[in-house]
Tab-separated table of C-alpha atoms in Angstrom:
chain	number	residue	atom	x	y	z
A	1	UNK	CA	-0.052	-0.054	0.226
A	2	UNK	CA	1.720	3.661	-1.081
A	3	UNK	CA	0.326	5.052	1.835
A	4	UNK	CA	1.690	2.722	4.517
A	5	UNK	CA	5.248	2.427	2.373
A	6	UNK	CA	5.002	6.288	2.008
A	7	UNK	CA	4.945	6.599	6.001
A	8	UNK	CA	7.576	4.137	6.357
A	9	UNK	CA	9.936	6.379	4.134
A	10	UNK	CA	9.076	9.456	5.871
A	11	UNK	CA	9.147	8.139	9.429
A	12	UNK	CA	12.512	6.066	9.491
A	13	UNK	CA	15.024	6.814	6.910
A	14	UNK	CA	14.621	10.707	7.038
A	15	UNK	CA	15.447	11.295	10.463
A	16	UNK	CA	18.221	8.770	10.543
A	17	UNK	CA	19.879	10.214	7.648
A	18	UNK	CA	19.433	13.776	8.760
A	19	UNK	CA	20.995	12.816	12.408
A	20	UNK	CA	23.841	10.868	10.840
A	21	UNK	CA	25.142	13.494	8.056
A	22	UNK	CA	24.680	16.199	10.644
A	23	UNK	CA	27.059	14.548	13.107
A	24	UNK	CA	29.067	13.653	10.321
A	25	UNK	CA	29.271	17.316	9.212
A	26	UNK	CA	27.645	17.250	6.315
A	27	UNK	CA	23.834	17.234	6.466
A	28	UNK	CA	23.293	18.925	2.931
A	29	UNK	CA	22.485	15.453	1.314
A	30	UNK	CA	19.909	14.221	3.688
A	31	UNK	CA	17.093	15.298	1.716
A	32	UNK	CA	18.490	13.782	-2.027
A	33	UNK	CA	19.279	10.581	-0.016
A	34	UNK	CA	15.863	10.121	1.082
A	35	UNK	CA	14.277	11.223	-1.951
A	36	UNK	CA	16.256	8.353	-3.995
A	37	UNK	CA	15.034	5.983	-1.279
A	38	UNK	CA	11.591	7.038	-1.608
A	39	UNK	CA	11.684	6.892	-5.038
A	40	UNK	CA	13.149	3.344	-5.368
A	41	UNK	CA	10.599	2.168	-2.743
A	42	UNK	CA	7.383	3.809	-4.307
A	43	UNK	CA	7.998	2.919	-7.925
A	44	UNK	CA	4.695	3.653	-9.800
A	45	UNK	CA	3.682	6.230	-7.210
A	46	UNK	CA	5.565	9.419	-8.180
A	47	UNK	CA	3.429	11.869	-6.341
A	48	UNK	CA	3.403	9.682	-2.849
A	49	UNK	CA	7.215	9.512	-3.393
A	50	UNK	CA	7.983	13.362	-3.552
A	51	UNK	CA	5.492	14.120	-1.000
A	52	UNK	CA	6.925	11.311	1.469
A	53	UNK	CA	10.350	12.915	1.026
A	54	UNK	CA	9.070	16.419	1.838
A	55	UNK	CA	7.179	15.119	4.953
A	56	UNK	CA	10.119	13.063	5.879
A	57	UNK	CA	11.949	16.408	6.292
A	58	UNK	CA	9.230	17.340	8.722
A	59	UNK	CA	9.973	14.191	10.483
A	60	UNK	CA	13.527	14.637	10.650
A	61	UNK	CA	13.686	18.176	12.115
A	62	UNK	CA	11.400	16.872	14.643
A	63	UNK	CA	12.921	14.004	15.776
A	64	UNK	CA	16.563	15.199	15.606
A	65	UNK	CA	15.701	18.384	17.419
A	66	UNK	CA	13.825	16.271	20.176
A	67	UNK	CA	17.249	14.022	20.482
A	68	UNK	CA	19.048	17.248	21.120
A	69	UNK	CA	20.748	16.917	17.396
A	70	UNK	CA	20.208	20.717	15.928
A	71	UNK	CA	19.848	19.982	12.312
A	72	UNK	CA	17.450	22.234	10.825
A	73	UNK	CA	19.682	25.093	10.038
A	74	UNK	CA	22.176	23.073	8.931
A	75	UNK	CA	19.889	21.222	6.362
A	76	UNK	CA	19.254	24.887	5.144
A	77	UNK	CA	22.942	25.722	4.330
A	78	UNK	CA	25.099	25.295	1.710
A	79	UNK	CA	28.561	26.406	2.139
A	80	UNK	CA	27.581	27.896	5.417
A	81	UNK	CA	24.947	30.299	3.541
A	82	UNK	CA	21.323	29.687	3.650
A	83	UNK	CA	18.804	28.859	0.742
A	84	UNK	CA	19.696	25.121	0.079
A	85	UNK	CA	16.337	23.538	-1.261
A	86	UNK	CA	17.825	19.990	-0.045
A	87	UNK	CA	14.288	18.397	0.292
A	88	UNK	CA	12.710	19.656	-2.504
A	89	UNK	CA	15.436	18.439	-4.826
A	90	UNK	CA	14.981	15.072	-3.037
A	91	UNK	CA	11.559	15.323	-3.642
A	92	UNK	CA	12.249	15.943	-7.630
A	93	UNK	CA	14.650	12.807	-7.489
A	94	UNK	CA	11.923	10.862	-5.993
A	95	UNK	CA	9.308	11.750	-8.550
A	96	UNK	CA	11.819	11.193	-11.330
A	97	UNK	CA	12.663	7.574	-10.156
A	98	UNK	CA	8.985	6.535	-8.736
A	99	UNK	CA	7.860	7.528	-12.473
A	100	UNK	CA	10.581	5.856	-14.359
A	101	UNK	CA	9.245	2.613	-15.782
A	102	UNK	CA	10.537	-1.218	-15.160
A	103	UNK	CA	12.606	-2.408	-18.119
A	104	UNK	CA	10.814	-3.008	-20.993
A	105	UNK	CA	7.694	-0.799	-19.745
A	106	UNK	CA	6.260	2.062	-21.199
A	107	UNK	CA	7.124	5.370	-19.793
A	108	UNK	CA	4.967	6.866	-17.348
A	109	UNK	CA	5.800	10.585	-18.338
A	110	UNK	CA	4.054	11.145	-21.724
A	111	UNK	CA	3.988	14.507	-23.300
A	112	UNK	CA	5.558	17.569	-21.463
A	113	UNK	CA	8.861	15.593	-20.482
A	114	UNK	CA	9.949	15.047	-23.835
A	115	UNK	CA	9.758	18.592	-24.895
A	116	UNK	CA	12.203	19.415	-22.273
A	117	UNK	CA	14.873	16.484	-22.492
A	118	UNK	CA	15.216	16.507	-26.440
A	119	UNK	CA	12.085	16.823	-28.505
A	120	UNK	CA	11.615	14.562	-31.297
A	121	UNK	CA	14.568	12.475	-30.495
A	122	UNK	CA	14.506	8.884	-29.667
A	123	UNK	CA	10.644	9.274	-28.249
A	124	UNK	CA	9.999	5.527	-27.198
A	125	UNK	CA	7.242	3.550	-28.225
A	126	UNK	CA	3.804	3.938	-26.622
A	127	UNK	CA	4.378	7.953	-26.352
A	128	UNK	CA	2.382	9.998	-28.636
A	129	UNK	CA	4.559	12.898	-29.777
A	130	UNK	CA	2.494	16.141	-29.570
A	131	UNK	CA	3.357	19.554	-30.465
A	132	UNK	CA	4.598	21.966	-27.959
A	133	UNK	CA	1.539	24.707	-26.870
A	134	UNK	CA	3.255	28.016	-27.782
A	135	UNK	CA	0.458	29.811	-26.314
A	136	UNK	CA	0.783	28.356	-23.006
A	137	UNK	CA	4.464	28.254	-22.466
A	138	UNK	CA	4.107	31.871	-23.578
A	139	UNK	CA	1.570	32.682	-20.762
A	140	UNK	CA	3.618	30.901	-18.117
A	141	UNK	CA	6.625	32.422	-18.847
A	142	UNK	CA	4.870	36.169	-19.225
A	143	UNK	CA	2.988	35.504	-15.990
A	144	UNK	CA	6.034	34.190	-13.893
A	145	UNK	CA	7.901	37.431	-14.657
A	146	UNK	CA	5.096	39.517	-13.994
A	147	UNK	CA	4.020	37.994	-10.900
A	148	UNK	CA	7.305	37.837	-9.404
A	149	UNK	CA	8.458	41.617	-10.224
A	150	UNK	CA	5.048	42.851	-8.792
A	151	UNK	CA	5.346	40.567	-5.529
A	152	UNK	CA	9.178	41.501	-5.091
A	153	UNK	CA	8.071	45.443	-5.419
A	154	UNK	CA	5.173	45.260	-3.415
A	155	UNK	CA	6.954	43.306	-0.609
A	156	UNK	CA	9.657	45.933	-0.166
A	157	UNK	CA	7.225	48.939	-0.285
A	158	UNK	CA	5.099	47.240	2.173
A	159	UNK	CA	7.790	46.736	4.420
A	160	UNK	CA	7.434	42.689	4.269
A	161	UNK	CA	11.115	42.572	3.247
A	162	UNK	CA	13.755	45.522	4.017
A	163	UNK	CA	17.331	44.182	3.044
A	164	UNK	CA	18.925	46.810	5.092
A	165	UNK	CA	21.868	46.167	7.901
A	166	UNK	CA	20.640	44.989	11.032
A	167	UNK	CA	21.204	44.795	14.711
A	168	UNK	CA	20.595	41.584	16.707
A	169	UNK	CA	17.370	41.220	17.999
A	170	UNK	CA	16.077	44.712	17.621
A	171	UNK	CA	14.091	43.752	14.152
A	172	UNK	CA	13.313	41.525	11.410
A	173	UNK	CA	16.342	39.942	10.024
A	174	UNK	CA	18.172	38.824	6.983
A	175	UNK	CA	16.903	35.390	7.071
A	176	UNK	CA	13.692	36.285	7.034
A	177	UNK	CA	14.095	38.341	3.544
A	178	UNK	CA	16.261	35.347	2.084
A	179	UNK	CA	13.150	33.206	2.941
A	180	UNK	CA	11.224	35.760	1.008
A	181	UNK	CA	13.468	35.625	-2.014
A	182	UNK	CA	12.830	31.929	-2.050
A	183	UNK	CA	9.096	32.175	-1.495
A	184	UNK	CA	8.108	35.059	-4.177
A	185	UNK	CA	9.455	32.921	-7.136
A	186	UNK	CA	7.730	29.796	-5.966
A	187	UNK	CA	4.631	31.089	-5.360
A	188	UNK	CA	4.743	33.178	-8.733
A	189	UNK	CA	5.524	30.166	-11.095
A	190	UNK	CA	3.233	27.999	-9.259
A	191	UNK	CA	0.392	30.746	-9.941
A	192	UNK	CA	1.796	31.005	-13.465
A	193	UNK	CA	1.749	27.450	-14.108
A	194	UNK	CA	-1.912	26.953	-12.907
A	195	UNK	CA	-2.984	29.769	-15.321
A	196	UNK	CA	-1.060	28.405	-18.226
A	197	UNK	CA	-2.504	25.015	-17.481
A	198	UNK	CA	-5.787	26.043	-18.432
A	199	UNK	CA	-5.101	26.957	-21.771
A	200	UNK	CA	-5.148	24.521	-24.812
A	201	UNK	CA	-2.334	21.661	-24.278
A	202	UNK	CA	-1.025	23.520	-21.225
A	203	UNK	CA	-2.009	20.671	-18.903
A	204	UNK	CA	-0.202	17.786	-21.213
A	205	UNK	CA	3.100	19.891	-21.394
A	206	UNK	CA	3.271	19.493	-17.408
A	207	UNK	CA	7.155	19.945	-17.451
A	208	UNK	CA	7.512	22.769	-20.186
A	209	UNK	CA	4.899	24.888	-18.915
A	210	UNK	CA	6.474	25.265	-15.258
A	211	UNK	CA	9.929	25.579	-16.734
A	212	UNK	CA	9.085	28.185	-19.037
A	213	UNK	CA	7.312	29.948	-15.498
A	214	UNK	CA	10.796	29.512	-14.005
A	215	UNK	CA	12.705	31.066	-16.578
A	216	UNK	CA	10.036	34.029	-17.027
A	217	UNK	CA	10.629	34.495	-13.027
A	218	UNK	CA	14.377	34.180	-13.212
A	219	UNK	CA	14.785	36.739	-15.949
A	220	UNK	CA	12.557	39.355	-14.280
A	221	UNK	CA	13.072	38.621	-10.533
A	222	UNK	CA	16.575	37.621	-10.445
A	223	UNK	CA	18.157	41.090	-11.357
A	224	UNK	CA	15.412	42.620	-9.308
A	225	UNK	CA	16.052	40.731	-6.154
A	226	UNK	CA	19.830	41.111	-6.430
A	227	UNK	CA	19.488	44.669	-6.338
A	228	UNK	CA	17.136	44.916	-3.453
A	229	UNK	CA	19.751	42.682	-1.591
A	230	UNK	CA	22.503	45.295	-2.120
A	231	UNK	CA	20.981	47.184	0.715
A	232	UNK	CA	22.000	45.042	3.186
A	233	UNK	CA	26.014	45.687	2.897
A	234	UNK	CA	27.070	43.115	5.401
A	235	UNK	CA	25.484	40.204	3.553
A	236	UNK	CA	26.428	38.861	0.043
A	237	UNK	CA	23.684	39.757	-2.736
A	238	UNK	CA	24.282	36.358	-4.246
A	239	UNK	CA	23.091	34.586	-1.747
A	240	UNK	CA	19.529	36.287	-2.300
A	241	UNK	CA	19.871	35.700	-6.092
A	242	UNK	CA	20.569	32.007	-5.634
A	243	UNK	CA	17.756	31.792	-3.200
A	244	UNK	CA	15.626	32.990	-5.791
A	245	UNK	CA	16.723	30.981	-8.436
A	246	UNK	CA	16.251	27.981	-5.886
A	247	UNK	CA	12.583	29.306	-5.154
A	248	UNK	CA	11.777	29.370	-8.804
A	249	UNK	CA	12.844	25.613	-9.083
A	250	UNK	CA	10.576	24.547	-6.207
A	251	UNK	CA	8.009	26.424	-7.343
A	252	UNK	CA	8.478	24.709	-10.930
A	253	UNK	CA	8.247	21.390	-9.192
A	254	UNK	CA	4.974	22.250	-7.561
A	255	UNK	CA	3.472	23.666	-11.012
A	256	UNK	CA	4.286	20.184	-12.524
A	257	UNK	CA	2.297	18.338	-9.745
A	258	UNK	CA	-0.469	20.621	-10.294
A	259	UNK	CA	-0.618	20.007	-14.055
A	260	UNK	CA	-0.452	16.284	-13.507
A	261	UNK	CA	-2.915	16.379	-10.408
A	262	UNK	CA	-5.485	18.628	-11.083
A	263	UNK	CA	-6.729	18.588	-7.499
A	264	UNK	CA	-3.154	19.803	-6.227
A	265	UNK	CA	-3.556	22.936	-7.899
A	266	UNK	CA	-6.343	24.152	-6.103
A	267	UNK	CA	-4.350	23.253	-2.762
A	268	UNK	CA	-1.458	25.066	-3.885
A	269	UNK	CA	-3.559	28.277	-4.877
A	270	UNK	CA	-5.250	28.157	-1.342
A	271	UNK	CA	-1.547	27.994	0.147
A	272	UNK	CA	-0.053	30.883	-1.931
A	273	UNK	CA	-3.192	33.243	-0.457
A	274	UNK	CA	-2.793	31.774	3.464
A	275	UNK	CA	0.978	32.588	3.008
A	276	UNK	CA	0.322	35.950	1.757
A	277	UNK	CA	-2.167	36.377	4.442
A	278	UNK	CA	0.123	35.560	7.121
A	279	UNK	CA	2.883	37.485	6.018
A	280	UNK	CA	0.443	40.561	5.907
A	281	UNK	CA	-0.380	39.947	9.565
A	282	UNK	CA	3.087	40.116	10.571
A	283	UNK	CA	3.652	43.476	8.370
A	284	UNK	CA	4.973	46.479	10.782
A	285	UNK	CA	2.144	48.635	11.708
A	286	UNK	CA	-0.609	48.097	14.286
A	287	UNK	CA	-4.106	46.267	13.129
A	288	UNK	CA	-7.054	47.260	14.869
A	289	UNK	CA	-7.217	45.115	18.020
A	290	UNK	CA	-10.585	43.442	17.099
A	291	UNK	CA	-8.980	42.346	13.413
A	292	UNK	CA	-5.621	41.241	15.239
A	293	UNK	CA	-7.866	39.147	17.954
A	294	UNK	CA	-9.508	36.859	15.203
A	295	UNK	CA	-7.054	37.101	12.539
A	296	UNK	CA	-4.238	35.050	14.382
A	297	UNK	CA	-6.364	32.194	15.625
A	298	UNK	CA	-8.057	32.182	12.058
A	299	UNK	CA	-4.780	31.972	10.594
A	300	UNK	CA	-3.657	29.134	12.725
A	301	UNK	CA	-6.653	27.013	11.812
A	302	UNK	CA	-7.383	28.199	8.262
A	303	UNK	CA	-4.521	25.860	6.652
A	304	UNK	CA	-6.019	22.585	8.331
A	305	UNK	CA	-9.446	23.572	6.962
A	306	UNK	CA	-8.115	23.916	3.443
A	307	UNK	CA	-6.233	20.855	3.482
A	308	UNK	CA	-9.573	18.927	4.687
A	309	UNK	CA	-11.441	20.488	2.130
A	310	UNK	CA	-9.177	20.157	-0.835
A	311	UNK	CA	-8.271	16.533	0.137
A	312	UNK	CA	-12.188	15.950	0.604
A	313	UNK	CA	-13.044	17.243	-2.664
A	314	UNK	CA	-10.464	15.607	-4.762
A	315	UNK	CA	-10.921	12.261	-3.082
A	316	UNK	CA	-14.721	12.479	-3.918
A	317	UNK	CA	-14.415	13.479	-7.627
A	318	UNK	CA	-11.583	10.144	-7.910
A	319	UNK	CA	-13.603	7.690	-5.476
A	320	UNK	CA	-10.086	6.952	-4.011
A	321	UNK	CA	-7.936	8.391	-1.170
A	322	UNK	CA	-4.930	8.772	-3.007
A	323	UNK	CA	-5.896	11.792	-5.143
A	324	UNK	CA	-7.115	13.560	-2.126
A	325	UNK	CA	-3.833	12.955	-0.300
A	326	UNK	CA	-1.722	14.680	-2.874
A	327	UNK	CA	-4.057	17.496	-3.317
A	328	UNK	CA	-4.197	17.985	0.119
A	329	UNK	CA	-0.641	17.579	0.921
A	330	UNK	CA	0.723	19.861	-2.000
A	331	UNK	CA	0.238	23.130	-0.299
A	332	UNK	CA	1.663	22.671	3.127
A	333	UNK	CA	4.687	20.833	1.677
A	334	UNK	CA	5.249	23.732	-0.894
A	335	UNK	CA	5.385	26.141	2.121
A	336	UNK	CA	7.141	23.918	4.399
A	337	UNK	CA	10.124	23.223	1.633
A	338	UNK	CA	10.815	26.780	1.247
A	339	UNK	CA	11.113	27.229	4.881
A	340	UNK	CA	13.259	24.281	4.890
A	341	UNK	CA	15.743	25.586	2.378
A	342	UNK	CA	16.577	28.368	4.985
A	343	UNK	CA	15.963	27.145	8.550
A	344	UNK	CA	14.312	28.635	11.557
A	345	UNK	CA	17.273	30.645	12.511
A	346	UNK	CA	16.133	31.328	16.226
A	347	UNK	CA	19.140	33.516	16.922
A	348	UNK	CA	18.004	36.080	14.640
A	349	UNK	CA	14.431	37.144	15.153
A	350	UNK	CA	11.092	35.796	15.648
A	351	UNK	CA	9.791	36.819	12.068
A	352	UNK	CA	11.566	33.951	10.751
A	353	UNK	CA	11.433	31.373	13.369
A	354	UNK	CA	7.690	31.669	14.200
A	355	UNK	CA	6.514	31.102	10.624
A	356	UNK	CA	9.173	28.585	10.092
A	357	UNK	CA	7.395	26.594	13.202
A	358	UNK	CA	4.071	26.813	11.801
A	359	UNK	CA	5.023	25.901	8.416
A	360	UNK	CA	6.801	22.476	10.079
A	361	UNK	CA	3.795	21.731	12.417
A	362	UNK	CA	1.282	22.231	9.326
A	363	UNK	CA	3.356	20.174	7.248
A	364	UNK	CA	3.615	17.417	10.194
A	365	UNK	CA	-0.132	17.348	10.871
A	366	UNK	CA	-1.643	17.827	7.436
A	367	UNK	CA	-1.205	13.972	6.461
A	368	UNK	CA	-3.657	12.936	9.044
A	369	UNK	CA	-6.282	16.012	8.448
A	370	UNK	CA	-5.911	14.947	4.684
A	371	UNK	CA	-6.226	11.393	5.384
A	372	UNK	CA	-8.941	11.473	7.296
A	373	UNK	CA	-11.111	13.832	5.373
A	374	UNK	CA	-10.142	12.013	2.116
A	375	UNK	CA	-11.240	8.501	3.756
A	376	UNK	CA	-14.506	10.427	5.055
A	377	UNK	CA	-15.144	11.558	1.247
A	378	UNK	CA	-14.690	8.293	-0.367
A	379	UNK	CA	-17.118	6.408	2.452
A	380	UNK	CA	-19.649	9.343	1.976
A	381	UNK	CA	-19.610	9.136	-1.790
A	382	UNK	CA	-19.786	5.289	-2.094
A	383	UNK	CA	-23.343	5.503	0.464
A	384	UNK	CA	-24.659	8.060	-1.721
A	385	UNK	CA	-23.975	6.161	-4.883
A	386	UNK	CA	-25.249	2.984	-3.319
A	387	UNK	CA	-28.301	4.990	-1.993
A	388	UNK	CA	-29.176	6.445	-5.527
A	389	UNK	CA	-28.787	2.743	-7.100
A	390	UNK	CA	-31.097	1.236	-4.504
A	391	UNK	CA	-33.564	4.402	-5.081
A	392	UNK	CA	-33.584	3.754	-8.775
A	393	UNK	CA	-33.784	-0.075	-8.694
A	394	UNK	CA	-36.760	0.338	-6.197
A	395	UNK	CA	-38.650	2.616	-8.645
A	396	UNK	CA	-37.806	0.296	-11.524
A	397	UNK	CA	-39.413	-2.651	-9.828
A	398	UNK	CA	-42.690	-0.649	-8.982
A	399	UNK	CA	-43.161	0.776	-12.432
A	400	UNK	CA	-45.714	-1.217	-14.592
């Protein structure tokens, strides 16, 4: 059963790999190693393998921190700088390995992947070649560029990012801004991919469309992000630029998932909106007291409500739990993948550590909520179908 195997992959190897690699002084490969293992153990279930890898990252942080081994910051660093998307890289590896066919089998990735990996060459038997949807790809690139540029400019204007020299403990720190450098491209690429997927041929080109959105976001957002980061003279702006590129990659992976699994798109868009509202709640300035009193608990509970609704909707449509789990988990694991690439950095400021902790706990608890909602939706759907069939059969027997 993919669900049981995914839980075993998440709960056992990921914390062990994270702890051992951290003690050895090289924690960066924890995510990719977990992804390779998940991909090999969950062959034929690529979405489950990718999500299990990301959930394994949450397991790894919780288990190792409880054991007294500080891994969260280390796993979000490369060459001692923040922004290493190790768990997202692991999820991509897991998806690719799990989707890879057995020897002699038909590839499980028709359509879009062949446009990216050499269109028109060595197309295997059983894969129907389709033309590249130029309109969808163009819209994805343009939307990715426009969205990321708009978000970066608006975030700095609203004080959501500052990119200035900081003094310890007296205000939002540099790590929060690095997380934003990851988040805005990721969110932009997701939204652009979902938008372009509604055009003709967009969903079939599930790899080409997100890659185009990523390139558009990189070309428009990369230089702008680098320019903004120059304001923090004590820290290298190249870190922000690399974080921006990595965030776009995370968004491209999530966008591909949304196009391959339609129910996941709704969850991803909802969590982009939720994360934006949470950022606005932490923006500089005082909100009216009644609004503040209502906003905090609502924003804590809203992610779990969204997970339940999205999971139930997808499971009911498919009459299976699997699509419901994928749809319900895509959003919280996207947010977690971004925060895991930086770490809590508790020594810096609560504007980084508090949302990191919320993303961690949401990602950790979301599978239970999604599984319960999906199972309930499947059961109620079956009972409703049985009731309709019984009613139809009764009326047929009574008719003359």
